[in-house]
PDB file of C-alpha atoms in Angstrom:
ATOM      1  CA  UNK A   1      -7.267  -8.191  16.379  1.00  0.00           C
ATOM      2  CA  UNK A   2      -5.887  -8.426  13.093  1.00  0.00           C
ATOM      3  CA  UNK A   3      -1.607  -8.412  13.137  1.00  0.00           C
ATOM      4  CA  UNK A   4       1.094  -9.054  10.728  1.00  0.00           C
ATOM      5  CA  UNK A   5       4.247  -8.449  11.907  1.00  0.00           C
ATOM      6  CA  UNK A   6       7.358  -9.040   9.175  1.00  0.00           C
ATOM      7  CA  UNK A   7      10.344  -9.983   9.438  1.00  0.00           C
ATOM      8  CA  UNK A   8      13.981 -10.903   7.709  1.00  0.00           C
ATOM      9  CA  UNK A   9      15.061  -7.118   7.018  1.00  0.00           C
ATOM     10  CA  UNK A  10      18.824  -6.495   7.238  1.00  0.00           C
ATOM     11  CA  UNK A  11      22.109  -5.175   5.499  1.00  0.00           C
ATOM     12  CA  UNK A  12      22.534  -7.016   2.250  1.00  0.00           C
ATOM     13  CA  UNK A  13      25.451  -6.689  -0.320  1.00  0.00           C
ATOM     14  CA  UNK A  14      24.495  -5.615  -3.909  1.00  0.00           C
ATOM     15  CA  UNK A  15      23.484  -8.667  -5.782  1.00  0.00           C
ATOM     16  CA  UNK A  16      22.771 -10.694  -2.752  1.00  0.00           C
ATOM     17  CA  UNK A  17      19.540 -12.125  -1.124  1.00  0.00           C
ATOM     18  CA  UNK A  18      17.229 -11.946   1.758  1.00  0.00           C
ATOM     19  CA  UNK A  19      13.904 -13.655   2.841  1.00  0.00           C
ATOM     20  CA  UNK A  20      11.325 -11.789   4.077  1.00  0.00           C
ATOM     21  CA  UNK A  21       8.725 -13.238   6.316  1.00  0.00           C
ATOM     22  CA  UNK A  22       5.459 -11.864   7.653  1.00  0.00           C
ATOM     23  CA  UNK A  23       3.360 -13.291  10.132  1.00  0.00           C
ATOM     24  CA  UNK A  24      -0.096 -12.933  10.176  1.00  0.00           C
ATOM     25  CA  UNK A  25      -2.872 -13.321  13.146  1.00  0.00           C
ATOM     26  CA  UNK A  26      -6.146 -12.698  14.113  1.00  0.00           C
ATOM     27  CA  UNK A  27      -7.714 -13.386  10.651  1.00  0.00           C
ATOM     28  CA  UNK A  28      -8.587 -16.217   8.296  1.00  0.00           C
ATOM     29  CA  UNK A  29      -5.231 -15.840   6.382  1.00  0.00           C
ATOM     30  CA  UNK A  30      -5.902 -18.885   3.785  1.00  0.00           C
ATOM     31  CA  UNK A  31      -9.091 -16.240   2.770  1.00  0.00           C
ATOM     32  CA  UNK A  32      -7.444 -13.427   1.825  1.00  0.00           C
ATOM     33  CA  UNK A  33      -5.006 -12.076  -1.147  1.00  0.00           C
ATOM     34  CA  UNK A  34      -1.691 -10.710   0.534  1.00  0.00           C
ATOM     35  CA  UNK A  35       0.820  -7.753  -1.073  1.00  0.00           C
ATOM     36  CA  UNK A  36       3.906  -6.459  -0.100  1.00  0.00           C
ATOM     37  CA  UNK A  37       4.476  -2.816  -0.582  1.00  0.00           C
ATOM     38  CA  UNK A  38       7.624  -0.807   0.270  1.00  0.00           C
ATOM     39  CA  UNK A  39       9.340   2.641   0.794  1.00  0.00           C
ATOM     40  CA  UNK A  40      12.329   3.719   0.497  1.00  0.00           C
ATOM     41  CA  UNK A  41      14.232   6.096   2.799  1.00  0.00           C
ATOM     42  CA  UNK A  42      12.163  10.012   2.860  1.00  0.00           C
ATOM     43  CA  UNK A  43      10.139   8.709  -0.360  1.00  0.00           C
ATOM     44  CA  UNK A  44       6.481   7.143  -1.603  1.00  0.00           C
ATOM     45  CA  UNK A  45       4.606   3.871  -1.192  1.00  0.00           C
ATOM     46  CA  UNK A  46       5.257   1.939  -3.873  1.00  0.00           C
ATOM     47  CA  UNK A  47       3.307  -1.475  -4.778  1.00  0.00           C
ATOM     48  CA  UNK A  48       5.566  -4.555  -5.005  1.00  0.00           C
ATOM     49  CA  UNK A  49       3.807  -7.633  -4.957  1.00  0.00           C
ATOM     50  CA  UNK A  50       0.323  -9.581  -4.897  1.00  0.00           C
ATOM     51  CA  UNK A  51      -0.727 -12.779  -4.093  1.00  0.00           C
ATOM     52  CA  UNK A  52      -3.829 -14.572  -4.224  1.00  0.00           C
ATOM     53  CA  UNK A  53      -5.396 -16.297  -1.544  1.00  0.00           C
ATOM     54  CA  UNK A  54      -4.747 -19.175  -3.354  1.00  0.00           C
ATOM     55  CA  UNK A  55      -1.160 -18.535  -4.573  1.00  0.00           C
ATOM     56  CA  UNK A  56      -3.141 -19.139  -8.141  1.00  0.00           C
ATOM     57  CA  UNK A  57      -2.562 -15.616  -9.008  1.00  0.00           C
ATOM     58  CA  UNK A  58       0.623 -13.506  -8.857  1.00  0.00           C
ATOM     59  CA  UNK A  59       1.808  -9.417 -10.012  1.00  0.00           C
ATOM     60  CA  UNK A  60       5.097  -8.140  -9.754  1.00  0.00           C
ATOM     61  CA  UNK A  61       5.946  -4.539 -10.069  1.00  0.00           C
ATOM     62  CA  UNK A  62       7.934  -4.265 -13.359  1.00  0.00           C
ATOM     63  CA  UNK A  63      11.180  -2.695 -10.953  1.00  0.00           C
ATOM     64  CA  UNK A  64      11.282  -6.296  -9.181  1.00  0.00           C
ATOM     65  CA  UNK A  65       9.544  -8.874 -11.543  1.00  0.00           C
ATOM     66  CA  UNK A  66      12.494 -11.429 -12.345  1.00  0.00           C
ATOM     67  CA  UNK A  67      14.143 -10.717  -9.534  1.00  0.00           C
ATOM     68  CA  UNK A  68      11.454 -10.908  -6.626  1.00  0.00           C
ATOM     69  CA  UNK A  69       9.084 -14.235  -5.978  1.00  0.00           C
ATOM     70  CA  UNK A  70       6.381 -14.044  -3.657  1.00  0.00           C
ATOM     71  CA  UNK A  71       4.633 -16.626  -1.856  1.00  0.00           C
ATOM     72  CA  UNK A  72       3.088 -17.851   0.973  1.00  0.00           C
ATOM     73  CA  UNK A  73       2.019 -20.949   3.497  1.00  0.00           C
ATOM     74  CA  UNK A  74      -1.748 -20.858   4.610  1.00  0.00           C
ATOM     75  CA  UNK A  75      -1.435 -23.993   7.113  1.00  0.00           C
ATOM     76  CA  UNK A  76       1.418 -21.516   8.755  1.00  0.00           C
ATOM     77  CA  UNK A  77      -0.275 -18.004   8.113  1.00  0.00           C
ATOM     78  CA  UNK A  78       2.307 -16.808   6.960  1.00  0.00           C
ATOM     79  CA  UNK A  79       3.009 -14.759   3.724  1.00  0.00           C
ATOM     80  CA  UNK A  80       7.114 -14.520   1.953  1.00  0.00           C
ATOM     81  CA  UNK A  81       9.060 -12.265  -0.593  1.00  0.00           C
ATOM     82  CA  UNK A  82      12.352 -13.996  -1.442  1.00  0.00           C
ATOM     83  CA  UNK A  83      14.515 -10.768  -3.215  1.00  0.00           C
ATOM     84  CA  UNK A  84      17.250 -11.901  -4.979  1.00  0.00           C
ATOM     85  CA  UNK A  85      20.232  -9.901  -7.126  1.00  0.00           C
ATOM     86  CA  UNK A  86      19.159  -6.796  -4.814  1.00  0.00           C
ATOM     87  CA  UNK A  87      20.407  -3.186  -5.937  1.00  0.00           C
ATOM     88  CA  UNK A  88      20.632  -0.407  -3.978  1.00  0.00           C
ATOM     89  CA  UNK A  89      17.695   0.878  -4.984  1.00  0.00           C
ATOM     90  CA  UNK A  90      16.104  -1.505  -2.778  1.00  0.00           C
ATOM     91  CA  UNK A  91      16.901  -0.233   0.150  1.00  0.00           C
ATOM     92  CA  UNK A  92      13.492   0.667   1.992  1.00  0.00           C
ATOM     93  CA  UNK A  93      11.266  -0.493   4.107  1.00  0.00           C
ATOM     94  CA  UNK A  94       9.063  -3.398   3.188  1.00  0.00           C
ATOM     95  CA  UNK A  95       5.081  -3.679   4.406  1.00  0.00           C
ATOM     96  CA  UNK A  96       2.869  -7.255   4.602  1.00  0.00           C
ATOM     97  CA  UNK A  97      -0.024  -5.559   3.685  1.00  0.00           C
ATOM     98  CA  UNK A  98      -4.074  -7.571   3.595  1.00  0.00           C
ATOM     99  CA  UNK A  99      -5.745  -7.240   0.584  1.00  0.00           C
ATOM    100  CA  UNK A 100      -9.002  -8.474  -0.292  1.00  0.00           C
ATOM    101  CA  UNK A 101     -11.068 -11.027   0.876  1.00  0.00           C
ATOM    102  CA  UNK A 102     -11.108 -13.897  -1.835  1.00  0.00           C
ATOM    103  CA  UNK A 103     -13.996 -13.453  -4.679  1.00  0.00           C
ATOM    104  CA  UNK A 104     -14.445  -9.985  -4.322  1.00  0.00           C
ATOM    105  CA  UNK A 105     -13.224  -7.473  -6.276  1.00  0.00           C
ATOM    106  CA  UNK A 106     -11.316  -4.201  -5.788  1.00  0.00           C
ATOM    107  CA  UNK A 107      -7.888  -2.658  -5.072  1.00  0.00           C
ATOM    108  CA  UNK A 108      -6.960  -1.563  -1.137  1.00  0.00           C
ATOM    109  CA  UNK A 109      -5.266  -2.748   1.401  1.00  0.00           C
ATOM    110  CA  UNK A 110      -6.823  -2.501   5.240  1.00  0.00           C
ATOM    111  CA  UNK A 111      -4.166  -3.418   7.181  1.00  0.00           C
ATOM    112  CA  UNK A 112      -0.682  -2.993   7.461  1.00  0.00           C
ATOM    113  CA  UNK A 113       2.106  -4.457   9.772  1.00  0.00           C
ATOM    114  CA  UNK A 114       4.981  -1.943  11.104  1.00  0.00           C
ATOM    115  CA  UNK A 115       7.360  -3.007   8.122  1.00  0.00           C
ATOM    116  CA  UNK A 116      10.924  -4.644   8.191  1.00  0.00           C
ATOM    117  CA  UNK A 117      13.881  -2.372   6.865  1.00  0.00           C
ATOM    118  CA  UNK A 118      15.823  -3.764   3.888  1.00  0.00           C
ATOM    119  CA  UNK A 119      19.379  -2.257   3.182  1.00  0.00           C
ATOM    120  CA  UNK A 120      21.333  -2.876   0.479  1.00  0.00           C
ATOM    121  CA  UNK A 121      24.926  -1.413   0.502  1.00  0.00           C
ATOM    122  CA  UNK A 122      28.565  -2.724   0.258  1.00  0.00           C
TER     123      UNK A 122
ATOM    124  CA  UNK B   1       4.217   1.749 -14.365  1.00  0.00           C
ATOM    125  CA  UNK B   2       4.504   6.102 -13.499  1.00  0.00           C
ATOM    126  CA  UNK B   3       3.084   6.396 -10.071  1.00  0.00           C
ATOM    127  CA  UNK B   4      -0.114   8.841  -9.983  1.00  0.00           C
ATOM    128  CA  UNK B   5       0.417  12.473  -9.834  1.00  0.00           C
ATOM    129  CA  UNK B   6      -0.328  14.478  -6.470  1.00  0.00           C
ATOM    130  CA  UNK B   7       0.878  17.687  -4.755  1.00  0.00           C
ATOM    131  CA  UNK B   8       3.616  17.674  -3.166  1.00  0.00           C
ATOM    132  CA  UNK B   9       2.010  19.666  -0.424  1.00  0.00           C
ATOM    133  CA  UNK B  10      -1.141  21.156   0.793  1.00  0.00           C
ATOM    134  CA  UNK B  11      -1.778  23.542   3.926  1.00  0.00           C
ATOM    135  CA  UNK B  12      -4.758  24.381   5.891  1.00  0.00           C
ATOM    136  CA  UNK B  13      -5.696  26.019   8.878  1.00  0.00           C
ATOM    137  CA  UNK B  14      -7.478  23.575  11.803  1.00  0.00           C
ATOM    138  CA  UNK B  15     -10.758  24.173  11.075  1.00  0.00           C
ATOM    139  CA  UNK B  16     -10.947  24.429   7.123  1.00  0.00           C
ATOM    140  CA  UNK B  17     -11.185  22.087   3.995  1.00  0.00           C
ATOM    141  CA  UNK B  18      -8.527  21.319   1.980  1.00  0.00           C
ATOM    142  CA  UNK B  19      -8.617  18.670  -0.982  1.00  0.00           C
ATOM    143  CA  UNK B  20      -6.161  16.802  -2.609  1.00  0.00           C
ATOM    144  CA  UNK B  21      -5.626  15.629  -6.179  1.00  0.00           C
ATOM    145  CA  UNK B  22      -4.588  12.201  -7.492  1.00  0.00           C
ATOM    146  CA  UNK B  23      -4.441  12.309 -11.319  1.00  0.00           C
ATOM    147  CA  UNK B  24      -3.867   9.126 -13.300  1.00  0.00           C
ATOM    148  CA  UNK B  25      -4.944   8.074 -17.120  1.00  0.00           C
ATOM    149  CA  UNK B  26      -7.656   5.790 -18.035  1.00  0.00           C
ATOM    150  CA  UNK B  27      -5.650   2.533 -17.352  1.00  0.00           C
ATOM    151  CA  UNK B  28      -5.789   3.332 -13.857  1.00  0.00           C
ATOM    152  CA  UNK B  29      -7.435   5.670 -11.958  1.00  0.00           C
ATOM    153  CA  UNK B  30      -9.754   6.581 -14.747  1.00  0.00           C
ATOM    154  CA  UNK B  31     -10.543   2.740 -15.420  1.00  0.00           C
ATOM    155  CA  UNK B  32     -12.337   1.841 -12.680  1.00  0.00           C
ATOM    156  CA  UNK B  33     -13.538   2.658  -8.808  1.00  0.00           C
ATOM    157  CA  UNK B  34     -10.632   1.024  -6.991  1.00  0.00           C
ATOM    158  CA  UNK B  35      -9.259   3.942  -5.558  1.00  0.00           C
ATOM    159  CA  UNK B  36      -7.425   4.045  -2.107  1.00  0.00           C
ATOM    160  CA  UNK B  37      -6.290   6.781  -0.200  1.00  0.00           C
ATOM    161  CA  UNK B  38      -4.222   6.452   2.559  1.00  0.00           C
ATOM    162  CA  UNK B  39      -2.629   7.955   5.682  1.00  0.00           C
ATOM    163  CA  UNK B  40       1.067   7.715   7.060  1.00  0.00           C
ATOM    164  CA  UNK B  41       2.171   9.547  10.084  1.00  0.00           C
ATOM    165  CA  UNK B  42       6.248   9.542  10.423  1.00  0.00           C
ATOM    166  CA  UNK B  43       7.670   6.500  11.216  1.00  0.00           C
ATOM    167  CA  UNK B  44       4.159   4.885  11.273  1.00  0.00           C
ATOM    168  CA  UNK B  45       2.642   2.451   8.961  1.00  0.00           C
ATOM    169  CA  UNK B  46       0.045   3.580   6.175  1.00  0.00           C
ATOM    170  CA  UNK B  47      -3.406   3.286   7.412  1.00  0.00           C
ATOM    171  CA  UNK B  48      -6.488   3.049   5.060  1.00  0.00           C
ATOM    172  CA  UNK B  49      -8.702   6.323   4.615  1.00  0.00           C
ATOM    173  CA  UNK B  50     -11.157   5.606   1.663  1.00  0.00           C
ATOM    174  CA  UNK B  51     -11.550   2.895  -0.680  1.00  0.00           C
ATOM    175  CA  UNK B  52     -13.318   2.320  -3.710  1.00  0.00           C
ATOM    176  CA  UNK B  53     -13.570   6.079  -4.317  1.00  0.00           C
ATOM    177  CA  UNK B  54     -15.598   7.033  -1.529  1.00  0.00           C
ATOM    178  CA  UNK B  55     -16.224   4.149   1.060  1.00  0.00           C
ATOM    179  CA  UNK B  56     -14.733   4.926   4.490  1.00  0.00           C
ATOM    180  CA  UNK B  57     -13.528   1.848   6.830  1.00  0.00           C
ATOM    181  CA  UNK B  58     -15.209   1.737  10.286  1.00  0.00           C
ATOM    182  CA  UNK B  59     -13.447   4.140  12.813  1.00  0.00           C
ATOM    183  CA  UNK B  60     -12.380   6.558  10.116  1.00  0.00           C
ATOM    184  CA  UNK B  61     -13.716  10.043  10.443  1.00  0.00           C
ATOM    185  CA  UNK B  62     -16.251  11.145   8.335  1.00  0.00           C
ATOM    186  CA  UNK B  63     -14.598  14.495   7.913  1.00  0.00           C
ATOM    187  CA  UNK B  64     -12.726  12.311   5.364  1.00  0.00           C
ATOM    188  CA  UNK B  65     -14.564  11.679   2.065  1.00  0.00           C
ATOM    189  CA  UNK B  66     -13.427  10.893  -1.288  1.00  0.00           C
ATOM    190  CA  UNK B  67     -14.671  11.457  -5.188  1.00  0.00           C
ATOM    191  CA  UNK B  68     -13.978  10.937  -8.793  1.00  0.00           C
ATOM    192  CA  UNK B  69     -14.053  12.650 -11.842  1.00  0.00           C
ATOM    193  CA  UNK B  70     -12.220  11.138 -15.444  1.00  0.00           C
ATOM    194  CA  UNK B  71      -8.593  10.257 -14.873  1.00  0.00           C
ATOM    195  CA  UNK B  72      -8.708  12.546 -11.479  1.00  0.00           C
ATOM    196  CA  UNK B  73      -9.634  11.373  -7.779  1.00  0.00           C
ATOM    197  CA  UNK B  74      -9.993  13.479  -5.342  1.00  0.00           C
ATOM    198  CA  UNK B  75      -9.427  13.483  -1.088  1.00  0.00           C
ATOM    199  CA  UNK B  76     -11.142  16.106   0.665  1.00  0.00           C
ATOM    200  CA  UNK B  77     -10.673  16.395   4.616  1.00  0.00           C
ATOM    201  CA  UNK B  78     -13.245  18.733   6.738  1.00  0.00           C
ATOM    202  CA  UNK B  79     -12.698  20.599   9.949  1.00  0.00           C
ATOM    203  CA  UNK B  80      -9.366  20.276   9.722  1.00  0.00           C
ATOM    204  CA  UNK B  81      -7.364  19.129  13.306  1.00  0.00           C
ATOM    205  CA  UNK B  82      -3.867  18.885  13.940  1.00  0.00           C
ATOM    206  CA  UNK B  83      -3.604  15.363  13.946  1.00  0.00           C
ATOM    207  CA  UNK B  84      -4.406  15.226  10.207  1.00  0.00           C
ATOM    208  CA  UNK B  85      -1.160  16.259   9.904  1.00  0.00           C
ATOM    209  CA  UNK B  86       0.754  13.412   7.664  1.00  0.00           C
ATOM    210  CA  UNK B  87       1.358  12.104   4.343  1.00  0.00           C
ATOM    211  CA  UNK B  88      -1.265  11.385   2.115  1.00  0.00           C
ATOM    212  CA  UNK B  89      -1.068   8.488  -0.547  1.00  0.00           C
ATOM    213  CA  UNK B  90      -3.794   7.261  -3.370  1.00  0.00           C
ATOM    214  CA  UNK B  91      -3.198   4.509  -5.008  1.00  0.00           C
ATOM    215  CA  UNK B  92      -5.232   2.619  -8.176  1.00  0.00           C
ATOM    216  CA  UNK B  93      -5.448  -0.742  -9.461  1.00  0.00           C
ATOM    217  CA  UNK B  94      -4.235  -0.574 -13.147  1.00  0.00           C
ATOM    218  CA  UNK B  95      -4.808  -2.606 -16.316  1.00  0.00           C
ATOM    219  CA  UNK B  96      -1.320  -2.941 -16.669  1.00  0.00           C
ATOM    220  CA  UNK B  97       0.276  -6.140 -15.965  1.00  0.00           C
ATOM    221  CA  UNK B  98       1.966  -4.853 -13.077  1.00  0.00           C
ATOM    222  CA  UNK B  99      -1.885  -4.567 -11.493  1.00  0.00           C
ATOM    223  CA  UNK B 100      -1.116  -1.614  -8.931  1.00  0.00           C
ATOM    224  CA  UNK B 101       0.319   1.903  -8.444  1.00  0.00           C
ATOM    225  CA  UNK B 102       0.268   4.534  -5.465  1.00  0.00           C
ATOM    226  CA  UNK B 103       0.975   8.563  -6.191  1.00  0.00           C
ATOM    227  CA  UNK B 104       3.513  10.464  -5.061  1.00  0.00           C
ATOM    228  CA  UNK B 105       2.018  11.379  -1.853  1.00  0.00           C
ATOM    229  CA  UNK B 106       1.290  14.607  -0.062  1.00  0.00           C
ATOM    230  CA  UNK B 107       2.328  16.202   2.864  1.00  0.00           C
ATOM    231  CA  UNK B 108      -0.512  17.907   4.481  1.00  0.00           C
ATOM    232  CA  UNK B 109       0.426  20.352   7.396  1.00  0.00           C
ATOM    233  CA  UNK B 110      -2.133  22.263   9.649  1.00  0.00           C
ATOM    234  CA  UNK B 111      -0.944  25.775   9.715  1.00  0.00           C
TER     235      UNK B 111
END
């Protein structure tokens, strides 16, 4: 059974930092490219980050890129989004979310894990 | 990158059709087939309707089916039950360097 289960959400000071962590199980991780999507409080999905199955290949939404890095450790399964200088317009929820298997092409994302809550707020 | 435009809301009663709307340009949902519709119950985690326009994942219902036209996709849901009740999300891979985008959403409810 396919699982990813994040982690590292908490209450965060504007312009501070958290890790993120999501675990992931059941699957060949090292195979597949990984994103991070979030939403905020009573709002949307919105698309955050991508990463290859390789790490060779990286997207940042424009509201994070400079800010945001995503990575990830295949020997651990295990998939990251270090946020740095946070605003308050972080604040949401974050989602590990499975892309594609590596070499093939498209856009989706088939499974989700139940999301870690990121606050930011003095 | 503008997220894709949906309803806010659509209503049906159990039994009916109802279809909902996911317009983008041609740098996204008009430039290819990768588009994904997906499902989110309060407090629950999106889970994957359609992808690549049409395709349904095993275990989805195939009172669920999805289309294309230009810059517009399109959701339709069939014998509509209660439990379809729930947000609704598409979402495109763009040409953009940003790479992906999701809509609005839309709340469906089951009159």
């Amino acid at each position: 059974e396919v699982q990813l289960v994040e982690s590292g959400g908490g209450l965060v000071q504007p312009g501070g930092s958290l890790r993120l962590s999501c675990a992931a199980s059941g699957f060949t991780f090292s195979n597949y490219n990984m994103n991070w999507v979030r939403q905020a409080p009573g709002k949307g999905l919105e698309w955050v980050s991508y990463i290859s199955s390789s790490s060779s290949t990286i997207y940042y939404a424009d509201s994070v890129k400079g800010r945001f890095t995503i990575s990830r450790d295949n020997a651990e399964n295990s998939l990251y989004l270090q946020m740095n200088s946070l605003r308050a317009e972080d604040t949401a929820v974050y989602y590990c979310a499975r892309g594609l298997v590596k070499y093939n092409s498209g856009w989706y994302f088939d499974y989700w894990g139940q999301g870690t809550l990121v606050t930011v707020s003095s | 990158q503008s997220a894709l435009t949906q309803p806010a809301s659509v209503s049906g009663s159990p039994g009916q059709s109802i279809t909902i709307s996911c317009s983008g340009t041609s740098s996204d949902v008009g430039g290819d087939n990768y588009i994904s519709w997906y499902q989110q119950h309060p407090g629950k985690a999106p889970k994957l309707m359609i992808y690549d326009v049409s395709n349904r994942p095993s275990g989805v219902s195939n009172r669920f089916s999805g289309s294309k036209s230009g810059n517009t996709a399109s959701l339709t849901i069939s014998g509509l039950q209660a439990e379809d009740e729930a947000d609704y999300y598409c979402s495109s891979h763009t040409s953009s360097s940003t790479r992906g985008v999701f809509g609005g959403g839309t709340k469906l409810t089951v009159l």
